[in-house]
Tab-separated table of C-alpha atoms in Angstrom:
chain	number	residue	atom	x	y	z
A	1	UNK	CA	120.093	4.394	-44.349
A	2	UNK	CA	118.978	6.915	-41.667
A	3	UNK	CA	118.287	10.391	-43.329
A	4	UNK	CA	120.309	13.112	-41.359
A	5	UNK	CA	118.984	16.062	-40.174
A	6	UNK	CA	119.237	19.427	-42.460
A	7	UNK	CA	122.124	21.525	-40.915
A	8	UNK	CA	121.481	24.671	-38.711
A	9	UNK	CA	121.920	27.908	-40.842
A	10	UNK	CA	124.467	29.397	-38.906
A	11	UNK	CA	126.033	33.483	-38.586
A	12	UNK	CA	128.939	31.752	-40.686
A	13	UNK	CA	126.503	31.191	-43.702
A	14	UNK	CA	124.870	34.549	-43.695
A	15	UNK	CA	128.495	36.145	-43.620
A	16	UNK	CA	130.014	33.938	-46.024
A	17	UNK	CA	126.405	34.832	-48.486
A	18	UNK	CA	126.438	38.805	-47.501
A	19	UNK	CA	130.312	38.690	-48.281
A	20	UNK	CA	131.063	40.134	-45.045
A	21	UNK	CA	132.387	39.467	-41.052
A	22	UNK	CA	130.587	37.039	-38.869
A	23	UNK	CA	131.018	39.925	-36.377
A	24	UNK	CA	129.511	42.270	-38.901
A	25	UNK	CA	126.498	39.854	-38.824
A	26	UNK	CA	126.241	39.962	-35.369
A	27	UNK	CA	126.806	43.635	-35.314
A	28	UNK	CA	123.556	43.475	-37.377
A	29	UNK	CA	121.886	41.277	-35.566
A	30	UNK	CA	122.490	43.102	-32.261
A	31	UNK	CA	123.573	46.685	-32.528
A	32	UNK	CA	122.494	47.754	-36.191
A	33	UNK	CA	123.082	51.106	-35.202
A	34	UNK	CA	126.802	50.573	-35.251
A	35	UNK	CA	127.261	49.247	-38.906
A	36	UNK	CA	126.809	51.117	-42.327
A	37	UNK	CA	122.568	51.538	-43.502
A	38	UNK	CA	124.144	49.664	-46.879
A	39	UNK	CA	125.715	46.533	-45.133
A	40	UNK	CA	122.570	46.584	-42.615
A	41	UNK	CA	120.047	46.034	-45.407
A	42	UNK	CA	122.828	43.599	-47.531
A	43	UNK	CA	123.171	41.114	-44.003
A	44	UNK	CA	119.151	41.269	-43.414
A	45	UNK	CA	119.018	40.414	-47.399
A	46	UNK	CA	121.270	37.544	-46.706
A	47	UNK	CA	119.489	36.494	-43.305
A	48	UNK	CA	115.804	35.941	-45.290
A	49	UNK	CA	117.521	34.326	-48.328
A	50	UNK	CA	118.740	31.990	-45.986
A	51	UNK	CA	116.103	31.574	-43.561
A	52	UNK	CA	118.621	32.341	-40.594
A	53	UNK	CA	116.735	32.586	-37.037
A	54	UNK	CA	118.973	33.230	-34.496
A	55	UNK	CA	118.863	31.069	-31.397
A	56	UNK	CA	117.053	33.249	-28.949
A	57	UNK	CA	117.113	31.167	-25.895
A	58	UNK	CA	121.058	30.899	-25.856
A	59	UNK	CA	121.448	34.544	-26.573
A	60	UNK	CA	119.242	35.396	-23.557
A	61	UNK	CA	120.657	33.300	-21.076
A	62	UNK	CA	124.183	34.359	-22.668
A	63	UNK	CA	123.064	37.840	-22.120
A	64	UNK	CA	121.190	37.957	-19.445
A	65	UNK	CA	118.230	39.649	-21.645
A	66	UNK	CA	114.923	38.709	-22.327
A	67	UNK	CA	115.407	39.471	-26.402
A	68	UNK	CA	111.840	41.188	-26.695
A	69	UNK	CA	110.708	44.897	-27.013
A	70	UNK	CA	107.554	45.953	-24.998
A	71	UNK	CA	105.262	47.701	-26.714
A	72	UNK	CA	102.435	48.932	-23.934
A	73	UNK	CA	99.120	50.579	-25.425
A	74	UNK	CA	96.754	52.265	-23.225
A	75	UNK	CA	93.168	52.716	-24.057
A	76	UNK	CA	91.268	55.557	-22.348
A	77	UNK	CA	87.624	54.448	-22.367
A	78	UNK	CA	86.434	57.877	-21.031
A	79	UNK	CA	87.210	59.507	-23.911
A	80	UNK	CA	84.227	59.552	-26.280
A	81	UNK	CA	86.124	62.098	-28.860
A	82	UNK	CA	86.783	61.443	-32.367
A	83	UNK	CA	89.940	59.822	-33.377
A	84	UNK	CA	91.593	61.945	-36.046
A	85	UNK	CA	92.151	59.507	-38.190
A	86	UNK	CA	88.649	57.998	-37.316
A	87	UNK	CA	86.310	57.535	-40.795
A	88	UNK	CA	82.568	57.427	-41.210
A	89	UNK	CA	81.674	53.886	-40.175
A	90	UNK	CA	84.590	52.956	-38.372
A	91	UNK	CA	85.157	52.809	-34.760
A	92	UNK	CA	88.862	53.289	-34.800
A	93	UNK	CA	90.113	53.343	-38.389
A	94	UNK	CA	93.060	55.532	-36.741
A	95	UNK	CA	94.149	52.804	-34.392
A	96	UNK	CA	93.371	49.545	-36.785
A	97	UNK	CA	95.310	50.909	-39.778
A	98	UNK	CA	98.207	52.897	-37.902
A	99	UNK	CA	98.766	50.495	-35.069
A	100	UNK	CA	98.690	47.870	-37.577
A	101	UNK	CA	101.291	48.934	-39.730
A	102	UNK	CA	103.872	50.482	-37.274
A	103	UNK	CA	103.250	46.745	-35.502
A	104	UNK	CA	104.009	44.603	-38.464
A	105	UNK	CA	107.089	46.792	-39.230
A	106	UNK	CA	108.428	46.420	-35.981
A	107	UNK	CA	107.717	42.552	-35.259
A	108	UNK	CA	109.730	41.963	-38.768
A	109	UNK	CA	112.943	44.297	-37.616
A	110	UNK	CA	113.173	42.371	-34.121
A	111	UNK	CA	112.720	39.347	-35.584
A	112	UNK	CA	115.845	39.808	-38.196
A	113	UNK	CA	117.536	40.521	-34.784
A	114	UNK	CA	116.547	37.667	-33.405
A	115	UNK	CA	114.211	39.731	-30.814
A	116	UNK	CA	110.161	39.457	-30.249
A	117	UNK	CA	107.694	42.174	-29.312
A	118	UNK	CA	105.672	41.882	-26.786
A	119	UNK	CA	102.339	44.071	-26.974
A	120	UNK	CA	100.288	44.571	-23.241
A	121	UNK	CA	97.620	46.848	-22.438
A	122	UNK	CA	97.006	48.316	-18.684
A	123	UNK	CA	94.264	46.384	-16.776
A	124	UNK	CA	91.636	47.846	-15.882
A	125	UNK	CA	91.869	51.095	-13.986
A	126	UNK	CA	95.783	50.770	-13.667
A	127	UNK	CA	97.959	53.786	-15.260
A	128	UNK	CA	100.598	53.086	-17.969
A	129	UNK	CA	103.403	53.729	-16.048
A	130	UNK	CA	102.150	50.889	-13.476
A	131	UNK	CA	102.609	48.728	-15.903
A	132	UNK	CA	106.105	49.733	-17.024
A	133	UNK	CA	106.707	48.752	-13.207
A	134	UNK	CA	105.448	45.421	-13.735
A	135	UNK	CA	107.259	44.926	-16.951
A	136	UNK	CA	110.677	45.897	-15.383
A	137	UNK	CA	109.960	44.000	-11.896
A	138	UNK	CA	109.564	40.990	-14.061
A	139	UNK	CA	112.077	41.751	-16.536
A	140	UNK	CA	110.322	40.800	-18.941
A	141	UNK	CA	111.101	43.452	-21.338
A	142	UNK	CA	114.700	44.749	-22.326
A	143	UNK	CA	113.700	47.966	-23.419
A	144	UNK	CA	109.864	49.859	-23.679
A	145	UNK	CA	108.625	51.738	-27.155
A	146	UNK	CA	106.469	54.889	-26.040
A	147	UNK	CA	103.907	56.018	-28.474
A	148	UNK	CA	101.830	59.517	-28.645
A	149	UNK	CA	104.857	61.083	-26.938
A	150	UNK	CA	104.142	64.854	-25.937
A	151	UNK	CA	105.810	67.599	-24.021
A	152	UNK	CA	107.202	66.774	-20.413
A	153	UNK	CA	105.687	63.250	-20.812
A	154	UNK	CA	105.588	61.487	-17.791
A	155	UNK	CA	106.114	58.022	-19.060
A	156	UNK	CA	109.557	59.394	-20.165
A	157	UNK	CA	110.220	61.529	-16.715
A	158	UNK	CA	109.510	57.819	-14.993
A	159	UNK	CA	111.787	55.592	-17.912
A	160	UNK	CA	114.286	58.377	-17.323
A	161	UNK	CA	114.320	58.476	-13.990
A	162	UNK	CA	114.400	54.415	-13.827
A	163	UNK	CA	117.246	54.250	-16.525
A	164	UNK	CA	115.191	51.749	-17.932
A	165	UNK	CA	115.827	51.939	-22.273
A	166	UNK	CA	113.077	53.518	-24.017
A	167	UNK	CA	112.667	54.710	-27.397
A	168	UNK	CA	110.001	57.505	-27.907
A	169	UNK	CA	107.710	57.681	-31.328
A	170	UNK	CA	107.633	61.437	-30.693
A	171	UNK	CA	110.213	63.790	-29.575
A	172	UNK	CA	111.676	63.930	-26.017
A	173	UNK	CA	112.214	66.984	-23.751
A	174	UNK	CA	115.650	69.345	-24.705
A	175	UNK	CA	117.211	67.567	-20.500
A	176	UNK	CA	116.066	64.072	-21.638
A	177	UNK	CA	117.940	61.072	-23.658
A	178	UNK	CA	116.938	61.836	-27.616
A	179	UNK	CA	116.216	58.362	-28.255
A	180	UNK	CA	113.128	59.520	-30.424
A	181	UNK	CA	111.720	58.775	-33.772
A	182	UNK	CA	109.175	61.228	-34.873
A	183	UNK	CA	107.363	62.159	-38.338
A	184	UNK	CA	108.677	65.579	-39.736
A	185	UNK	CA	105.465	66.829	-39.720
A	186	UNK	CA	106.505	69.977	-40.973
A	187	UNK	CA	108.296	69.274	-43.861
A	188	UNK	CA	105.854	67.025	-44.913
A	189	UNK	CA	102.891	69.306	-44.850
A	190	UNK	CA	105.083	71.968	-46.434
A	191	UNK	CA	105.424	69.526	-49.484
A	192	UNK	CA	101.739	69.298	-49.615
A	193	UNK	CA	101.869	73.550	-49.487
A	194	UNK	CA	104.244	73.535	-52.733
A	195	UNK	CA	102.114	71.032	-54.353
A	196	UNK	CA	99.168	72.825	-54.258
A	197	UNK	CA	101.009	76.372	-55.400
A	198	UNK	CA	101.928	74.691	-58.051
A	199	UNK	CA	98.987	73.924	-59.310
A	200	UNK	CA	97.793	77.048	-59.139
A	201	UNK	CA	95.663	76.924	-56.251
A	202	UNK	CA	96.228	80.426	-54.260
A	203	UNK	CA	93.747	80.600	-51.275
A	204	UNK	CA	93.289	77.351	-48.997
A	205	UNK	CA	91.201	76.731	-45.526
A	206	UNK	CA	93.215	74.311	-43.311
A	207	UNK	CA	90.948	71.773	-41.160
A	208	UNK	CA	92.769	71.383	-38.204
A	209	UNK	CA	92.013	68.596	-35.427
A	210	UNK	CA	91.367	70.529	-32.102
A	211	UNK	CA	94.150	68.766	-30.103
A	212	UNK	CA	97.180	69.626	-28.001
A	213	UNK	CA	98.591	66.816	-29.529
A	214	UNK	CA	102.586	67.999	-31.032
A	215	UNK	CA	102.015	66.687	-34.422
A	216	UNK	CA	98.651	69.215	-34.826
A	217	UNK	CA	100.869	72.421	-34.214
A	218	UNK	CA	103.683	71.123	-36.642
A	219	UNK	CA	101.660	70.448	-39.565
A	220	UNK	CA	100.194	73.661	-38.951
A	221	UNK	CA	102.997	75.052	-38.937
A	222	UNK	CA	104.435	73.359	-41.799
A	223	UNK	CA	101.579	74.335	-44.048
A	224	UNK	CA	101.051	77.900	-42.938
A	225	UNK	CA	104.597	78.630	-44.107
A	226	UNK	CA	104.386	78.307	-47.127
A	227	UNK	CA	100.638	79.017	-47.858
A	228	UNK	CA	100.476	81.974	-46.432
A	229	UNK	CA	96.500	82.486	-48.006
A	230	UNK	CA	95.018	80.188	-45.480
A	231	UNK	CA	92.230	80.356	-42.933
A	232	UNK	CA	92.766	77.946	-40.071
A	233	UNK	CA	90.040	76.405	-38.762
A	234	UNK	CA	89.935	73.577	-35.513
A	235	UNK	CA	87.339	70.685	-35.018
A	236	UNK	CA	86.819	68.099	-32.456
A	237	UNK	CA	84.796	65.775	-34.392
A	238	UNK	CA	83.753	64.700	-37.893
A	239	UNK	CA	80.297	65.442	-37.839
A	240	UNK	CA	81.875	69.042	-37.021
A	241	UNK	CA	84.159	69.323	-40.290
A	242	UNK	CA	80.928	68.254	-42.599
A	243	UNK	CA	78.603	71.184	-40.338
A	244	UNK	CA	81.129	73.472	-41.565
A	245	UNK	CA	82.357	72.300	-45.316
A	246	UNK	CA	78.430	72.227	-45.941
A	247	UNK	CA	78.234	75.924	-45.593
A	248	UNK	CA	81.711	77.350	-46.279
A	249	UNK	CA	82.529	79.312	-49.270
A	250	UNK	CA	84.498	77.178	-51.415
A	251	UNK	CA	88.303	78.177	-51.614
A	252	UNK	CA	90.785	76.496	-54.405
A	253	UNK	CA	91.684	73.869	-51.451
A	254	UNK	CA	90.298	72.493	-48.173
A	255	UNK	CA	93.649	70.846	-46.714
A	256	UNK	CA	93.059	68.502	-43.516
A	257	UNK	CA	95.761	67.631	-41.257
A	258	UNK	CA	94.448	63.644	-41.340
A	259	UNK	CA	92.938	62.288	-44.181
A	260	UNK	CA	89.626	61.197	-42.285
A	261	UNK	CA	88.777	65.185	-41.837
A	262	UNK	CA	89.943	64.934	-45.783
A	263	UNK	CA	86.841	62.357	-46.907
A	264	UNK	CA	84.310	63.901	-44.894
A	265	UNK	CA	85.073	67.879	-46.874
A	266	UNK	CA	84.891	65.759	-50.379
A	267	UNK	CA	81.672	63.453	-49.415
A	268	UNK	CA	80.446	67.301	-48.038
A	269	UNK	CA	81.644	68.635	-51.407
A	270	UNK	CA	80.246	65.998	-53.483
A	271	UNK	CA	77.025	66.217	-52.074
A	272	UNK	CA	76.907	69.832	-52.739
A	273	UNK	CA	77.676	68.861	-56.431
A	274	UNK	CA	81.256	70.326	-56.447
A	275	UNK	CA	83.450	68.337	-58.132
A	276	UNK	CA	86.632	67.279	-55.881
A	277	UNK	CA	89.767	67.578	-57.561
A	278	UNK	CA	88.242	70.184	-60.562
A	279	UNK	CA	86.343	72.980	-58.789
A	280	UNK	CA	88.435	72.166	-55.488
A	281	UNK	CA	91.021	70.391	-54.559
A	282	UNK	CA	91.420	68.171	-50.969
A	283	UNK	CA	94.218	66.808	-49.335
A	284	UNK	CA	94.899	65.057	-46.365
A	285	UNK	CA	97.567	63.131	-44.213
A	286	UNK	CA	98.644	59.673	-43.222
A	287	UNK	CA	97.631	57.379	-46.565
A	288	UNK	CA	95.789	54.693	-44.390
A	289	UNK	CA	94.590	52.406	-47.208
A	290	UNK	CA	91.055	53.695	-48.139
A	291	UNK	CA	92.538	57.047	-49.253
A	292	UNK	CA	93.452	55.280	-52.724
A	293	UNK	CA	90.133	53.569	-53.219
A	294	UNK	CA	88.070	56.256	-52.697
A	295	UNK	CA	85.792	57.596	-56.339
A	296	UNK	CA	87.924	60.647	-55.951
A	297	UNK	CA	91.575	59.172	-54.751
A	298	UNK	CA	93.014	60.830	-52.080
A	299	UNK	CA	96.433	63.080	-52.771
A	300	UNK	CA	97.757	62.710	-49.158
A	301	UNK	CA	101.309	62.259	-47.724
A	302	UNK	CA	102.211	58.911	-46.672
A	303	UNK	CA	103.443	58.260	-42.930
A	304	UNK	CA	106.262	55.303	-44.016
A	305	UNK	CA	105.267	53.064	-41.230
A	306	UNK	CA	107.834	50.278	-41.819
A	307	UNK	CA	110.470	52.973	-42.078
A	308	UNK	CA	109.826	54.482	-38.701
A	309	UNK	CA	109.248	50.673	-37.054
A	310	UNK	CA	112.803	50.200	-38.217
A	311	UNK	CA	114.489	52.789	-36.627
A	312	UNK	CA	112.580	52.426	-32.957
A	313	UNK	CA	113.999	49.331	-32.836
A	314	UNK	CA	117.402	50.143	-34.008
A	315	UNK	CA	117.276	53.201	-31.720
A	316	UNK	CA	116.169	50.537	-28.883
A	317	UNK	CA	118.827	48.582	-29.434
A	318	UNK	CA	121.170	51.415	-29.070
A	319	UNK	CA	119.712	52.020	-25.595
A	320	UNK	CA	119.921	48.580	-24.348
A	321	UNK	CA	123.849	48.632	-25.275
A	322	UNK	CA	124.437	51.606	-23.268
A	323	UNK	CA	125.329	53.384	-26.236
A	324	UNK	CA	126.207	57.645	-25.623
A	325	UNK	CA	123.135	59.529	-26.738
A	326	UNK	CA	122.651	60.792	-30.236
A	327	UNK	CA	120.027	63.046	-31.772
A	328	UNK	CA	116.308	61.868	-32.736
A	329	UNK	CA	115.474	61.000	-35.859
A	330	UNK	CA	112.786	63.082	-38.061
A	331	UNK	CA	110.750	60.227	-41.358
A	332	UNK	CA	109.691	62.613	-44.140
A	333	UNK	CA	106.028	61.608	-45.158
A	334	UNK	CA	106.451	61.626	-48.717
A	335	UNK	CA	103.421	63.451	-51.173
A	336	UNK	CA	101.028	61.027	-52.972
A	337	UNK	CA	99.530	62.769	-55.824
A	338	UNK	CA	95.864	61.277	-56.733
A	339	UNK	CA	93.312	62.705	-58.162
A	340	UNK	CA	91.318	64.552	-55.398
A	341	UNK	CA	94.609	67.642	-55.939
């Protein structure tokens, strides 16, 4: 007797499973954008229980689409700065642990939709944006994700000017297309403000990284606000932010706007014989994964990595359909409490 071959999962299962339309499915599958959060995550449910994988090859050449995402980074070598989120003993501890995540949580919401990412750096002494030439001569990409946005980017003035889909991790100029997804920087940083109040900590110094980067001036912003006791102070490097915690007059709370400036003050602290968390408290921002196995743990607010890779690519989607534009999206970084506040 010749064994037959297990049947294809099909878009008929996964309805018939998630109790709703095969359209609805594909709707999922294709323009997520257009179908209710709830019956999003209920489908996507349904697709893993199942093991569906769409059948890329016939929806491209259906479609005329590649079915991937391009997801371009560019390295500069010339600059020799410190990476905010860079630690002691680490060479990019910013890159590794955020790249990583947003990366995983984007691969896994393309491939629910059947799509693949496709990562490419610059070669060597080529610009960015001659690569996004390459990768739309070729076609090899149906839409680009733009990281490190900032004001009048021009990677988004080209993409715009192109009409080439794009979704930006940062927020786009007031005359462009708001197909952004940014961190509300403010907000979050604000929580981190009432937390401390709370608390009962009443006079703070804020260890800003000297950038022009957008997300510096928000959570400054944010914090200021509502902690109106605070002395701002700006540094370029680490070795900077332990020059100055070594000397400073200790307030209730050193608050850094990434949580690498964060270990540096309590290792400074520490080594001053302060105890971190009783005599003063630290807090930082982004929850890369040391921050909770430090001896003090770190009370930081966590940058929800898979939340954000979710919506770039359901925002992508939206631009490769053509769809009318809609606003950007602010993630809240939610406050983790730990010990070091």
């Amino acid at each position: 007797m010749v064994a037959q071959k297990p049947r294809r999962t099909t878009v008929a299962d996964v309805a018939r499973l998630a109790g709703v339309s095969a359209m609805t499915v594909s709707n999922v599958l294709n323009a997520p954008h257009r179908v209710a959060p709830p019956t999003v995550q209920t489908v996507r449910r349904a697709i893993e229980e199942l093991g569906y994988i769409p059948n890329h090859a016939a929806r491209a050449l259906s479609s005329g689409r590649s079915q991937v995402i391009g997801l371009p980074l560019y390295f500069d070598d010339e600059d020799d700065t410190d990476d905010a989120d860079d630690t002691e003993g680490a060479e990019d501890t910013g890159l590794g642990g955020f790249l990583h995540g947003l990366l995983g949580g984007l691969v896994k919401a393309a491939a629910a939709s059947g799509y693949g990412v496709h990562v490419t750096t610059p070669t060597e002494g080529a610009t960015e944006i001659a690569l996004y030439e390459k990768l739309i001569a070729a076609r090899q990409v149906d839409a680009i994700v733009v990281l490190e946005t900032m004001p009048n980017d021009p990677r988004l003035e080209f993409l715009s000017r192109r009409r080439f889909p794009f979704v930006a991790f940062g927020q786009t100029a007031p005359g462009q297309r708001q197909c952004w997804v940014d961190v509300d920087n403010a907000t979050s940083m604000a929580g981190i403000a009432d937390h401390l109040r709370t608390t009962g900590r009443r006079r703070a110094v804020y260890l800003a990284t000297d950038s022009p980067l957008p997300w510096v001036q928000q959570r400054r912003d944010g914090f200021a606000d509502r902690f109106p006791a605070t002395e701002m102070r700006s540094f370029g490097s680490l070795e900077a932010v332990a020059g100055y915690v070594a000397q400073a007059d200790v307030p209730d709370a050193f608050v850094a706007d990434n949580d690498a400036f964060a270990v540096v003050a309590m290792r400074t602290l520490q080594r001053r014989g302060i105890t971190v968390g009783e005599d003063v408290a630290v807090t930082g921002f982004n929850d890369f994964p040391f921050a909770s196995m430090l001896d003090t743990p770190l009370t930081t607010a966590r940058i929800p990595l898979q939340d954000i890779a979710r919506h770039l690519f359901d925002r992508a989607l939206h631009e490769i359909a053509g769809e009318p534009d809609e606003p950007g999206r602010l993630v809240t970084a939610p406050l983790v409490v730990r010990s070091s506040a």
